[in-house]
Amino acid sequence: MTFDARGGKDQARGSTAIFALTTFAVVGGVFFLALNFPGTPKSGKAGQKAEIIVATADTGPARMPAGLTSRPAKAYFETLTRIDPGASASLEKRLAKAGRRPQAEQAEIVFDHAAALLKDHAADLARADTRHLDKILTMTRNRLKSASHTGNAWCQGSRYAGLDPSLLDDKTALNQELKMLEEPLRDYGFELVTHLLVAIEDAQIHPVARGALTHTDKAAMQGVVMSMVSDPQVMPLLMAAQTGTDSRDLVSSLNVCDLGATAASALKTLPQDTKGRAFADLIRQLELGGFDLAGLSRF
């Protein structure tokens, strides 16, 4: 069974673009955007070649940048120092050159560096045990639920109602349009890349070999998408997309955080083998040159 809610009209494209964007962010937005971040260094620029990450117990504590002192940031710097002293040292040098730049610019340096490191070890990441992916999905769901419960402003669909679908093809413009997400996503980003580094470290010791996606896998993923479509928030949006109805009011009424939490929970229900092959396939796509964000709406 396939599902295509595009409808061929501008308003329909807007609706499915919002749905695709939300799902994309849930699955690992910071990581995937970072891998395609404008100006990301080429492979091998993160402080070492694509070699085995060696755990080192004797390294000293990470030196924290003055502006990045949250608990998730601290955990990331400590994890990086522990499992890859070379990359940690190269990041420290880059941050030292940044001097007293604003927090946002320091974070950009850190995530740019992390993106290159993850790209260097994409083959390892593709062989990581699915328990790491489950931890990421659980963490994502919990953060989104917490944001919803506290009435976080970036959960409001009205912030995205006027988003131009053409921005999905322009990462620089998309980053600028969604700049208000920068601060609330920062700590989530640190948690995410910490999980991914740990997954890489584990995969180098206990790699999981996987084949290509099967027809059964694709059917399972389509089933998950259809379960998400039945969500009370999503159904009216997609019905509007099918009929070409102006959906801006519907988008404005969305709680994006609740929608994202639903998506994370649904993805966790996939069979473990399917999750592993799907994640590995996505990582390979990213390693080979990128991922088509708009494609997430073409089920």
PDB file of C-alpha atoms in Angstrom:
ATOM      1  CA  MET A   1       0.000   0.000   0.000  1.00  0.00           C
ATOM      2  CA  THR A   2       1.273   3.458  -0.842  1.00  0.00           C
ATOM      3  CA  PHE A   3       0.220   6.813   0.414  1.00  0.00           C
ATOM      4  CA  ASP A   4       0.731  10.135  -1.301  1.00  0.00           C
ATOM      5  CA  ALA A   5      -0.828  13.203   0.295  1.00  0.00           C
ATOM      6  CA  ARG A   6       0.691  15.779  -2.005  1.00  0.00           C
ATOM      7  CA  GLY A   7      -2.476  16.485  -3.973  1.00  0.00           C
ATOM      8  CA  GLY A   8      -0.563  18.444  -6.594  1.00  0.00           C
ATOM      9  CA  LYS A   9      -1.494  21.875  -5.214  1.00  0.00           C
ATOM     10  CA  ASP A  10       0.475  24.475  -3.325  1.00  0.00           C
ATOM     11  CA  GLN A  11      -1.545  24.197  -0.120  1.00  0.00           C
ATOM     12  CA  ALA A  12      -1.303  20.415  -0.225  1.00  0.00           C
ATOM     13  CA  ARG A  13       2.439  20.685  -0.655  1.00  0.00           C
ATOM     14  CA  GLY A  14       2.522  22.958   2.352  1.00  0.00           C
ATOM     15  CA  SER A  15       0.678  20.408   4.479  1.00  0.00           C
ATOM     16  CA  THR A  16       2.825  17.451   3.526  1.00  0.00           C
ATOM     17  CA  ALA A  17       5.940  19.587   3.833  1.00  0.00           C
ATOM     18  CA  ILE A  18       5.046  20.331   7.461  1.00  0.00           C
ATOM     19  CA  PHE A  19       4.382  16.636   8.095  1.00  0.00           C
ATOM     20  CA  ALA A  20       7.662  15.655   6.436  1.00  0.00           C
ATOM     21  CA  LEU A  21       9.594  18.327   8.299  1.00  0.00           C
ATOM     22  CA  THR A  22       8.199  17.237  11.654  1.00  0.00           C
ATOM     23  CA  THR A  23       8.946  13.556  11.025  1.00  0.00           C
ATOM     24  CA  PHE A  24      12.434  14.388   9.789  1.00  0.00           C
ATOM     25  CA  ALA A  25      13.182  16.404  12.926  1.00  0.00           C
ATOM     26  CA  VAL A  26      11.952  13.579  15.122  1.00  0.00           C
ATOM     27  CA  VAL A  27      14.042  10.855  13.534  1.00  0.00           C
ATOM     28  CA  GLY A  28      17.176  12.838  14.248  1.00  0.00           C
ATOM     29  CA  GLY A  29      16.942  16.312  12.867  1.00  0.00           C
ATOM     30  CA  VAL A  30      20.052  17.774  14.414  1.00  0.00           C
ATOM     31  CA  PHE A  31      22.242  14.897  13.270  1.00  0.00           C
ATOM     32  CA  PHE A  32      20.886  14.707   9.745  1.00  0.00           C
ATOM     33  CA  LEU A  33      20.928  18.477   9.261  1.00  0.00           C
ATOM     34  CA  ALA A  34      24.445  18.574  10.659  1.00  0.00           C
ATOM     35  CA  LEU A  35      25.654  15.997   8.148  1.00  0.00           C
ATOM     36  CA  ASN A  36      24.434  18.304   5.385  1.00  0.00           C
ATOM     37  CA  PHE A  37      25.235  21.565   7.175  1.00  0.00           C
ATOM     38  CA  PRO A  38      26.550  24.280   4.844  1.00  0.00           C
ATOM     39  CA  GLY A  39      30.307  24.416   5.168  1.00  0.00           C
ATOM     40  CA  THR A  40      30.693  21.007   6.812  1.00  0.00           C
ATOM     41  CA  PRO A  41      34.328  19.902   6.356  1.00  0.00           C
ATOM     42  CA  LYS A  42      35.090  16.991   4.085  1.00  0.00           C
ATOM     43  CA  SER A  43      35.813  13.575   5.487  1.00  0.00           C
ATOM     44  CA  GLY A  44      38.909  13.428   7.640  1.00  0.00           C
ATOM     45  CA  LYS A  45      38.768  17.006   8.950  1.00  0.00           C
ATOM     46  CA  ALA A  46      37.430  16.255  12.417  1.00  0.00           C
ATOM     47  CA  GLY A  47      40.806  15.662  13.985  1.00  0.00           C
ATOM     48  CA  GLN A  48      41.735  12.216  12.689  1.00  0.00           C
ATOM     49  CA  LYS A  49      41.334   9.894   9.730  1.00  0.00           C
ATOM     50  CA  ALA A  50      38.501   7.396   9.684  1.00  0.00           C
ATOM     51  CA  GLU A  51      40.178   4.983  12.069  1.00  0.00           C
ATOM     52  CA  ILE A  52      39.126   3.022  15.119  1.00  0.00           C
ATOM     53  CA  ILE A  53      38.073   5.277  17.972  1.00  0.00           C
ATOM     54  CA  VAL A  54      40.230   4.272  20.920  1.00  0.00           C
ATOM     55  CA  ALA A  55      38.815   4.639  24.420  1.00  0.00           C
ATOM     56  CA  THR A  56      41.327   6.318  26.717  1.00  0.00           C
ATOM     57  CA  ALA A  57      40.746   6.311  30.452  1.00  0.00           C
ATOM     58  CA  ASP A  58      43.698   8.571  31.283  1.00  0.00           C
ATOM     59  CA  THR A  59      42.531  11.689  29.441  1.00  0.00           C
ATOM     60  CA  GLY A  60      41.839  14.711  31.576  1.00  0.00           C
ATOM     61  CA  PRO A  61      38.472  16.431  31.883  1.00  0.00           C
ATOM     62  CA  ALA A  62      37.153  18.214  28.822  1.00  0.00           C
ATOM     63  CA  ARG A  63      37.727  21.949  28.699  1.00  0.00           C
ATOM     64  CA  MET A  64      34.298  23.503  28.380  1.00  0.00           C
ATOM     65  CA  PRO A  65      33.739  26.622  26.247  1.00  0.00           C
ATOM     66  CA  ALA A  66      32.556  29.536  28.384  1.00  0.00           C
ATOM     67  CA  GLY A  67      29.161  29.696  26.665  1.00  0.00           C
ATOM     68  CA  LEU A  68      28.334  25.983  26.517  1.00  0.00           C
ATOM     69  CA  THR A  69      28.005  24.729  30.079  1.00  0.00           C
ATOM     70  CA  SER A  70      24.663  22.902  30.152  1.00  0.00           C
ATOM     71  CA  ARG A  71      24.561  19.305  31.396  1.00  0.00           C
ATOM     72  CA  PRO A  72      24.062  17.828  27.868  1.00  0.00           C
ATOM     73  CA  ALA A  73      26.965  19.929  26.535  1.00  0.00           C
ATOM     74  CA  LYS A  74      29.201  18.803  29.397  1.00  0.00           C
ATOM     75  CA  ALA A  75      28.263  15.158  28.764  1.00  0.00           C
ATOM     76  CA  TYR A  76      29.161  15.525  25.081  1.00  0.00           C
ATOM     77  CA  PHE A  77      32.564  17.073  25.703  1.00  0.00           C
ATOM     78  CA  GLU A  78      33.377  14.445  28.325  1.00  0.00           C
ATOM     79  CA  THR A  79      32.290  11.602  26.010  1.00  0.00           C
ATOM     80  CA  LEU A  80      34.299  12.996  23.101  1.00  0.00           C
ATOM     81  CA  THR A  81      37.381  13.352  25.302  1.00  0.00           C
ATOM     82  CA  ARG A  82      36.989   9.800  26.581  1.00  0.00           C
ATOM     83  CA  ILE A  83      36.527   7.989  23.295  1.00  0.00           C
ATOM     84  CA  ASP A  84      38.448  10.202  20.857  1.00  0.00           C
ATOM     85  CA  PRO A  85      41.156  12.384  22.439  1.00  0.00           C
ATOM     86  CA  GLY A  86      42.460  13.456  19.027  1.00  0.00           C
ATOM     87  CA  ALA A  87      39.126  14.815  17.862  1.00  0.00           C
ATOM     88  CA  SER A  88      38.599  16.425  21.258  1.00  0.00           C
ATOM     89  CA  ALA A  89      41.935  18.227  21.002  1.00  0.00           C
ATOM     90  CA  SER A  90      41.180  19.487  17.493  1.00  0.00           C
ATOM     91  CA  LEU A  91      37.797  20.812  18.656  1.00  0.00           C
ATOM     92  CA  GLU A  92      39.416  22.547  21.603  1.00  0.00           C
ATOM     93  CA  LYS A  93      41.811  24.343  19.245  1.00  0.00           C
ATOM     94  CA  ARG A  94      38.958  25.472  17.003  1.00  0.00           C
ATOM     95  CA  LEU A  95      36.979  26.778  19.963  1.00  0.00           C
ATOM     96  CA  ALA A  96      40.039  28.559  21.332  1.00  0.00           C
ATOM     97  CA  LYS A  97      40.332  30.462  18.055  1.00  0.00           C
ATOM     98  CA  ALA A  98      36.658  31.425  18.345  1.00  0.00           C
ATOM     99  CA  GLY A  99      37.526  33.477  21.422  1.00  0.00           C
ATOM    100  CA  ARG A 100      34.496  35.193  22.909  1.00  0.00           C
ATOM    101  CA  ARG A 101      32.096  34.578  20.063  1.00  0.00           C
ATOM    102  CA  PRO A 102      28.357  34.266  20.862  1.00  0.00           C
ATOM    103  CA  GLN A 103      27.033  30.971  22.183  1.00  0.00           C
ATOM    104  CA  ALA A 104      25.279  30.201  18.897  1.00  0.00           C
ATOM    105  CA  GLU A 105      28.535  30.488  16.950  1.00  0.00           C
ATOM    106  CA  GLN A 106      30.382  28.280  19.429  1.00  0.00           C
ATOM    107  CA  ALA A 107      27.640  25.665  19.154  1.00  0.00           C
ATOM    108  CA  GLU A 108      27.861  25.844  15.364  1.00  0.00           C
ATOM    109  CA  ILE A 109      31.585  25.057  15.576  1.00  0.00           C
ATOM    110  CA  VAL A 110      30.898  22.080  17.846  1.00  0.00           C
ATOM    111  CA  PHE A 111      28.151  20.617  15.654  1.00  0.00           C
ATOM    112  CA  ASP A 112      30.118  21.270  12.477  1.00  0.00           C
ATOM    113  CA  HIS A 113      33.017  19.355  14.014  1.00  0.00           C
ATOM    114  CA  ALA A 114      30.673  16.577  15.173  1.00  0.00           C
ATOM    115  CA  ALA A 115      29.172  16.295  11.693  1.00  0.00           C
ATOM    116  CA  ALA A 116      32.597  15.677  10.166  1.00  0.00           C
ATOM    117  CA  LEU A 117      33.440  13.110  12.833  1.00  0.00           C
ATOM    118  CA  LEU A 118      30.158  11.269  12.295  1.00  0.00           C
ATOM    119  CA  LYS A 119      30.722  11.300   8.546  1.00  0.00           C
ATOM    120  CA  ASP A 120      34.177   9.826   9.064  1.00  0.00           C
ATOM    121  CA  HIS A 121      32.607   6.964  11.033  1.00  0.00           C
ATOM    122  CA  ALA A 122      29.392   6.526   9.058  1.00  0.00           C
ATOM    123  CA  ALA A 123      30.306   2.921   8.198  1.00  0.00           C
ATOM    124  CA  ASP A 124      30.606   2.120  11.904  1.00  0.00           C
ATOM    125  CA  LEU A 125      27.374   3.931  12.713  1.00  0.00           C
ATOM    126  CA  ALA A 126      25.537   1.852  10.110  1.00  0.00           C
ATOM    127  CA  ARG A 127      26.645  -1.271  12.005  1.00  0.00           C
ATOM    128  CA  ALA A 128      25.507  -0.056  15.439  1.00  0.00           C
ATOM    129  CA  ASP A 129      23.131  -2.157  17.523  1.00  0.00           C
ATOM    130  CA  THR A 130      19.513  -0.986  17.283  1.00  0.00           C
ATOM    131  CA  ARG A 131      19.352  -0.483  21.065  1.00  0.00           C
ATOM    132  CA  HIS A 132      21.205   2.787  20.449  1.00  0.00           C
ATOM    133  CA  LEU A 133      18.533   3.902  17.983  1.00  0.00           C
ATOM    134  CA  ASP A 134      15.847   2.937  20.508  1.00  0.00           C
ATOM    135  CA  LYS A 135      17.544   5.087  23.149  1.00  0.00           C
ATOM    136  CA  ILE A 136      17.590   8.031  20.721  1.00  0.00           C
ATOM    137  CA  LEU A 137      13.906   7.592  19.908  1.00  0.00           C
ATOM    138  CA  THR A 138      13.007   7.325  23.604  1.00  0.00           C
ATOM    139  CA  MET A 139      15.062  10.404  24.447  1.00  0.00           C
ATOM    140  CA  THR A 140      13.484  12.304  21.558  1.00  0.00           C
ATOM    141  CA  ARG A 141       9.959  11.317  22.581  1.00  0.00           C
ATOM    142  CA  ASN A 142      10.589  12.286  26.201  1.00  0.00           C
ATOM    143  CA  ARG A 143      12.045  15.676  25.284  1.00  0.00           C
ATOM    144  CA  LEU A 144       9.115  16.428  22.992  1.00  0.00           C
ATOM    145  CA  LYS A 145       6.563  15.388  25.613  1.00  0.00           C
ATOM    146  CA  SER A 146       8.305  17.544  28.195  1.00  0.00           C
ATOM    147  CA  ALA A 147       8.297  20.528  25.844  1.00  0.00           C
ATOM    148  CA  SER A 148       4.597  20.010  25.168  1.00  0.00           C
ATOM    149  CA  HIS A 149       3.721  19.754  28.851  1.00  0.00           C
ATOM    150  CA  THR A 150       5.562  22.975  29.663  1.00  0.00           C
ATOM    151  CA  GLY A 151       3.888  24.848  26.802  1.00  0.00           C
ATOM    152  CA  ASN A 152       7.124  25.505  24.943  1.00  0.00           C
ATOM    153  CA  ALA A 153       6.545  28.130  22.250  1.00  0.00           C
ATOM    154  CA  TRP A 154       8.243  26.137  19.484  1.00  0.00           C
ATOM    155  CA  CYS A 155       5.583  23.418  19.837  1.00  0.00           C
ATOM    156  CA  GLN A 156       3.008  25.795  18.332  1.00  0.00           C
ATOM    157  CA  GLY A 157       2.009  24.983  14.779  1.00  0.00           C
ATOM    158  CA  SER A 158       1.403  28.666  14.107  1.00  0.00           C
ATOM    159  CA  ARG A 159       5.172  29.124  13.951  1.00  0.00           C
ATOM    160  CA  TYR A 160       5.302  26.860  10.893  1.00  0.00           C
ATOM    161  CA  ALA A 161       2.001  27.608   9.143  1.00  0.00           C
ATOM    162  CA  GLY A 162       3.563  30.016   6.675  1.00  0.00           C
ATOM    163  CA  LEU A 163       6.623  27.887   5.921  1.00  0.00           C
ATOM    164  CA  ASP A 164       7.329  27.879   2.196  1.00  0.00           C
ATOM    165  CA  PRO A 165       7.663  24.256   0.967  1.00  0.00           C
ATOM    166  CA  SER A 166      10.387  25.347  -1.473  1.00  0.00           C
ATOM    167  CA  LEU A 167      12.638  25.918   1.548  1.00  0.00           C
ATOM    168  CA  LEU A 168      12.933  22.144   1.900  1.00  0.00           C
ATOM    169  CA  ASP A 169      15.276  22.232  -1.101  1.00  0.00           C
ATOM    170  CA  ASP A 170      17.410  25.058   0.302  1.00  0.00           C
ATOM    171  CA  LYS A 171      19.144  24.071   3.551  1.00  0.00           C
ATOM    172  CA  THR A 172      20.572  27.529   4.175  1.00  0.00           C
ATOM    173  CA  ALA A 173      17.173  29.172   3.789  1.00  0.00           C
ATOM    174  CA  LEU A 174      15.542  26.434   5.888  1.00  0.00           C
ATOM    175  CA  ASN A 175      18.047  26.943   8.700  1.00  0.00           C
ATOM    176  CA  GLN A 176      17.366  30.680   8.623  1.00  0.00           C
ATOM    177  CA  GLU A 177      13.591  30.212   8.551  1.00  0.00           C
ATOM    178  CA  LEU A 178      13.721  27.883  11.552  1.00  0.00           C
ATOM    179  CA  LYS A 179      16.275  29.915  13.467  1.00  0.00           C
ATOM    180  CA  MET A 180      13.919  30.151  16.444  1.00  0.00           C
ATOM    181  CA  LEU A 181      14.533  26.432  16.963  1.00  0.00           C
ATOM    182  CA  GLU A 182      18.256  26.962  17.417  1.00  0.00           C
ATOM    183  CA  GLU A 183      18.342  27.390  21.176  1.00  0.00           C
ATOM    184  CA  PRO A 184      15.756  24.755  22.224  1.00  0.00           C
ATOM    185  CA  LEU A 185      17.337  22.196  19.896  1.00  0.00           C
ATOM    186  CA  ARG A 186      20.892  22.865  21.068  1.00  0.00           C
ATOM    187  CA  ASP A 187      20.854  20.672  24.168  1.00  0.00           C
ATOM    188  CA  TYR A 188      18.880  18.013  22.308  1.00  0.00           C
ATOM    189  CA  GLY A 189      21.643  18.118  19.701  1.00  0.00           C
ATOM    190  CA  PHE A 190      24.296  17.525  22.333  1.00  0.00           C
ATOM    191  CA  GLU A 191      22.356  14.564  23.719  1.00  0.00           C
ATOM    192  CA  LEU A 192      21.890  13.172  20.234  1.00  0.00           C
ATOM    193  CA  VAL A 193      25.519  13.336  19.132  1.00  0.00           C
ATOM    194  CA  THR A 194      26.603  11.872  22.474  1.00  0.00           C
ATOM    195  CA  HIS A 195      24.349   8.855  21.846  1.00  0.00           C
ATOM    196  CA  LEU A 196      25.749   8.537  18.320  1.00  0.00           C
ATOM    197  CA  LEU A 197      29.367   8.620  19.486  1.00  0.00           C
ATOM    198  CA  VAL A 198      28.622   5.880  22.014  1.00  0.00           C
ATOM    199  CA  ALA A 199      26.902   3.881  19.251  1.00  0.00           C
ATOM    200  CA  ILE A 200      29.985   4.201  17.031  1.00  0.00           C
ATOM    201  CA  GLU A 201      32.274   3.118  19.860  1.00  0.00           C
ATOM    202  CA  ASP A 202      30.107   0.058  20.532  1.00  0.00           C
ATOM    203  CA  ALA A 203      29.822  -0.810  16.834  1.00  0.00           C
ATOM    204  CA  GLN A 204      33.598  -0.920  16.457  1.00  0.00           C
ATOM    205  CA  ILE A 205      33.725  -3.627  19.117  1.00  0.00           C
ATOM    206  CA  HIS A 206      30.416  -5.383  18.422  1.00  0.00           C
ATOM    207  CA  PRO A 207      29.473  -4.639  14.773  1.00  0.00           C
ATOM    208  CA  VAL A 208      26.112  -5.829  13.486  1.00  0.00           C
ATOM    209  CA  ALA A 209      26.137  -6.943   9.837  1.00  0.00           C
ATOM    210  CA  ARG A 210      23.021  -6.023   7.868  1.00  0.00           C
ATOM    211  CA  GLY A 211      21.750  -6.568   4.368  1.00  0.00           C
ATOM    212  CA  ALA A 212      19.624  -4.347   2.159  1.00  0.00           C
ATOM    213  CA  LEU A 213      16.064  -3.337   2.984  1.00  0.00           C
ATOM    214  CA  THR A 214      13.536  -6.053   2.155  1.00  0.00           C
ATOM    215  CA  HIS A 215       9.976  -5.841   0.886  1.00  0.00           C
ATOM    216  CA  THR A 216       8.873  -6.881   4.373  1.00  0.00           C
ATOM    217  CA  ASP A 217      10.812  -3.953   5.835  1.00  0.00           C
ATOM    218  CA  LYS A 218       9.167  -1.503   3.457  1.00  0.00           C
ATOM    219  CA  ALA A 219       5.725  -2.876   4.254  1.00  0.00           C
ATOM    220  CA  ALA A 220       6.431  -2.499   7.968  1.00  0.00           C
ATOM    221  CA  MET A 221       7.560   1.124   7.499  1.00  0.00           C
ATOM    222  CA  GLN A 222       4.487   1.932   5.440  1.00  0.00           C
ATOM    223  CA  GLY A 223       2.367   0.414   8.190  1.00  0.00           C
ATOM    224  CA  VAL A 224       3.994   2.731  10.739  1.00  0.00           C
ATOM    225  CA  VAL A 225       3.384   5.739   8.508  1.00  0.00           C
ATOM    226  CA  MET A 226      -0.273   4.771   8.149  1.00  0.00           C
ATOM    227  CA  SER A 227      -0.565   4.494  11.936  1.00  0.00           C
ATOM    228  CA  MET A 228       0.849   8.009  12.216  1.00  0.00           C
ATOM    229  CA  VAL A 229      -1.614   9.220   9.595  1.00  0.00           C
ATOM    230  CA  SER A 230      -4.468   8.066  11.833  1.00  0.00           C
ATOM    231  CA  ASP A 231      -3.354  10.467  14.578  1.00  0.00           C
ATOM    232  CA  PRO A 232      -6.172  12.956  15.365  1.00  0.00           C
ATOM    233  CA  GLN A 233      -3.869  15.862  14.570  1.00  0.00           C
ATOM    234  CA  VAL A 234      -2.654  14.462  11.269  1.00  0.00           C
ATOM    235  CA  MET A 235      -5.859  13.128   9.699  1.00  0.00           C
ATOM    236  CA  PRO A 236      -7.559  16.530   9.156  1.00  0.00           C
ATOM    237  CA  LEU A 237      -4.295  17.949   7.808  1.00  0.00           C
ATOM    238  CA  LEU A 238      -3.912  15.221   5.228  1.00  0.00           C
ATOM    239  CA  MET A 239      -7.579  15.357   4.260  1.00  0.00           C
ATOM    240  CA  ALA A 240      -7.088  19.062   3.557  1.00  0.00           C
ATOM    241  CA  ALA A 241      -4.005  18.193   1.506  1.00  0.00           C
ATOM    242  CA  GLN A 242      -5.963  15.702  -0.590  1.00  0.00           C
ATOM    243  CA  THR A 243      -8.706  18.210  -1.385  1.00  0.00           C
ATOM    244  CA  GLY A 244      -6.404  21.187  -1.853  1.00  0.00           C
ATOM    245  CA  THR A 245      -8.051  23.063   1.013  1.00  0.00           C
ATOM    246  CA  ASP A 246      -6.129  25.923   2.605  1.00  0.00           C
ATOM    247  CA  SER A 247      -4.604  24.158   5.599  1.00  0.00           C
ATOM    248  CA  ARG A 248      -2.879  27.064   7.320  1.00  0.00           C
ATOM    249  CA  ASP A 249      -5.478  27.219  10.092  1.00  0.00           C
ATOM    250  CA  LEU A 250      -5.123  23.475  10.663  1.00  0.00           C
ATOM    251  CA  VAL A 251      -1.333  23.719  10.770  1.00  0.00           C
ATOM    252  CA  SER A 252      -1.616  26.623  13.206  1.00  0.00           C
ATOM    253  CA  SER A 253      -3.663  24.464  15.565  1.00  0.00           C
ATOM    254  CA  LEU A 254      -1.089  21.657  15.620  1.00  0.00           C
ATOM    255  CA  ASN A 255       0.998  20.805  18.650  1.00  0.00           C
ATOM    256  CA  VAL A 256       4.179  19.907  16.785  1.00  0.00           C
ATOM    257  CA  CYS A 257       5.774  18.391  19.888  1.00  0.00           C
ATOM    258  CA  ASP A 258       2.858  15.988  20.406  1.00  0.00           C
ATOM    259  CA  LEU A 259       2.996  15.077  16.737  1.00  0.00           C
ATOM    260  CA  GLY A 260       6.729  14.423  16.977  1.00  0.00           C
ATOM    261  CA  ALA A 261       6.316  12.317  20.125  1.00  0.00           C
ATOM    262  CA  THR A 262       3.696  10.242  18.309  1.00  0.00           C
ATOM    263  CA  ALA A 263       6.101   9.726  15.409  1.00  0.00           C
ATOM    264  CA  ALA A 264       8.932   8.656  17.734  1.00  0.00           C
ATOM    265  CA  SER A 265       6.669   6.195  19.526  1.00  0.00           C
ATOM    266  CA  ALA A 266       5.446   4.772  16.215  1.00  0.00           C
ATOM    267  CA  LEU A 267       8.982   4.327  14.894  1.00  0.00           C
ATOM    268  CA  LYS A 268       9.937   2.395  18.031  1.00  0.00           C
ATOM    269  CA  THR A 269       7.306  -0.227  17.178  1.00  0.00           C
ATOM    270  CA  LEU A 270       9.147  -1.276  14.014  1.00  0.00           C
ATOM    271  CA  PRO A 271      10.743  -4.751  14.175  1.00  0.00           C
ATOM    272  CA  GLN A 272      14.339  -4.488  15.379  1.00  0.00           C
ATOM    273  CA  ASP A 273      15.797  -5.921  12.158  1.00  0.00           C
ATOM    274  CA  THR A 274      13.767  -3.484  10.077  1.00  0.00           C
ATOM    275  CA  LYS A 275      14.891  -0.552  12.221  1.00  0.00           C
ATOM    276  CA  GLY A 276      18.508  -1.604  11.871  1.00  0.00           C
ATOM    277  CA  ARG A 277      18.395  -1.976   8.095  1.00  0.00           C
ATOM    278  CA  ALA A 278      16.429   1.252   7.626  1.00  0.00           C
ATOM    279  CA  PHE A 279      18.843   3.216   9.805  1.00  0.00           C
ATOM    280  CA  ALA A 280      21.874   1.710   8.064  1.00  0.00           C
ATOM    281  CA  ASP A 281      20.378   2.531   4.662  1.00  0.00           C
ATOM    282  CA  LEU A 282      19.741   6.132   5.701  1.00  0.00           C
ATOM    283  CA  ILE A 283      23.292   6.499   6.994  1.00  0.00           C
ATOM    284  CA  ARG A 284      24.638   5.146   3.703  1.00  0.00           C
ATOM    285  CA  GLN A 285      22.517   7.673   1.778  1.00  0.00           C
ATOM    286  CA  LEU A 286      23.913  10.491   3.881  1.00  0.00           C
ATOM    287  CA  GLU A 287      27.466   9.245   3.449  1.00  0.00           C
ATOM    288  CA  LEU A 288      27.053   9.072  -0.335  1.00  0.00           C
ATOM    289  CA  GLY A 289      25.810  12.600  -0.713  1.00  0.00           C
ATOM    290  CA  GLY A 290      22.745  13.531   1.231  1.00  0.00           C
ATOM    291  CA  PHE A 291      19.142  12.770   1.949  1.00  0.00           C
ATOM    292  CA  ASP A 292      16.048  14.018   0.153  1.00  0.00           C
ATOM    293  CA  LEU A 293      13.948  15.640   2.888  1.00  0.00           C
ATOM    294  CA  ALA A 294      10.963  16.093   0.605  1.00  0.00           C
ATOM    295  CA  GLY A 295      10.979  12.352  -0.029  1.00  0.00           C
ATOM    296  CA  LEU A 296       9.625  11.730   3.445  1.00  0.00           C
ATOM    297  CA  SER A 297       6.163  12.765   2.230  1.00  0.00           C
ATOM    298  CA  ARG A 298       6.118  10.266  -0.630  1.00  0.00           C
ATOM    299  CA  PHE A 299       4.737   7.131   0.951  1.00  0.00           C
TER     300      PHE A 299
END
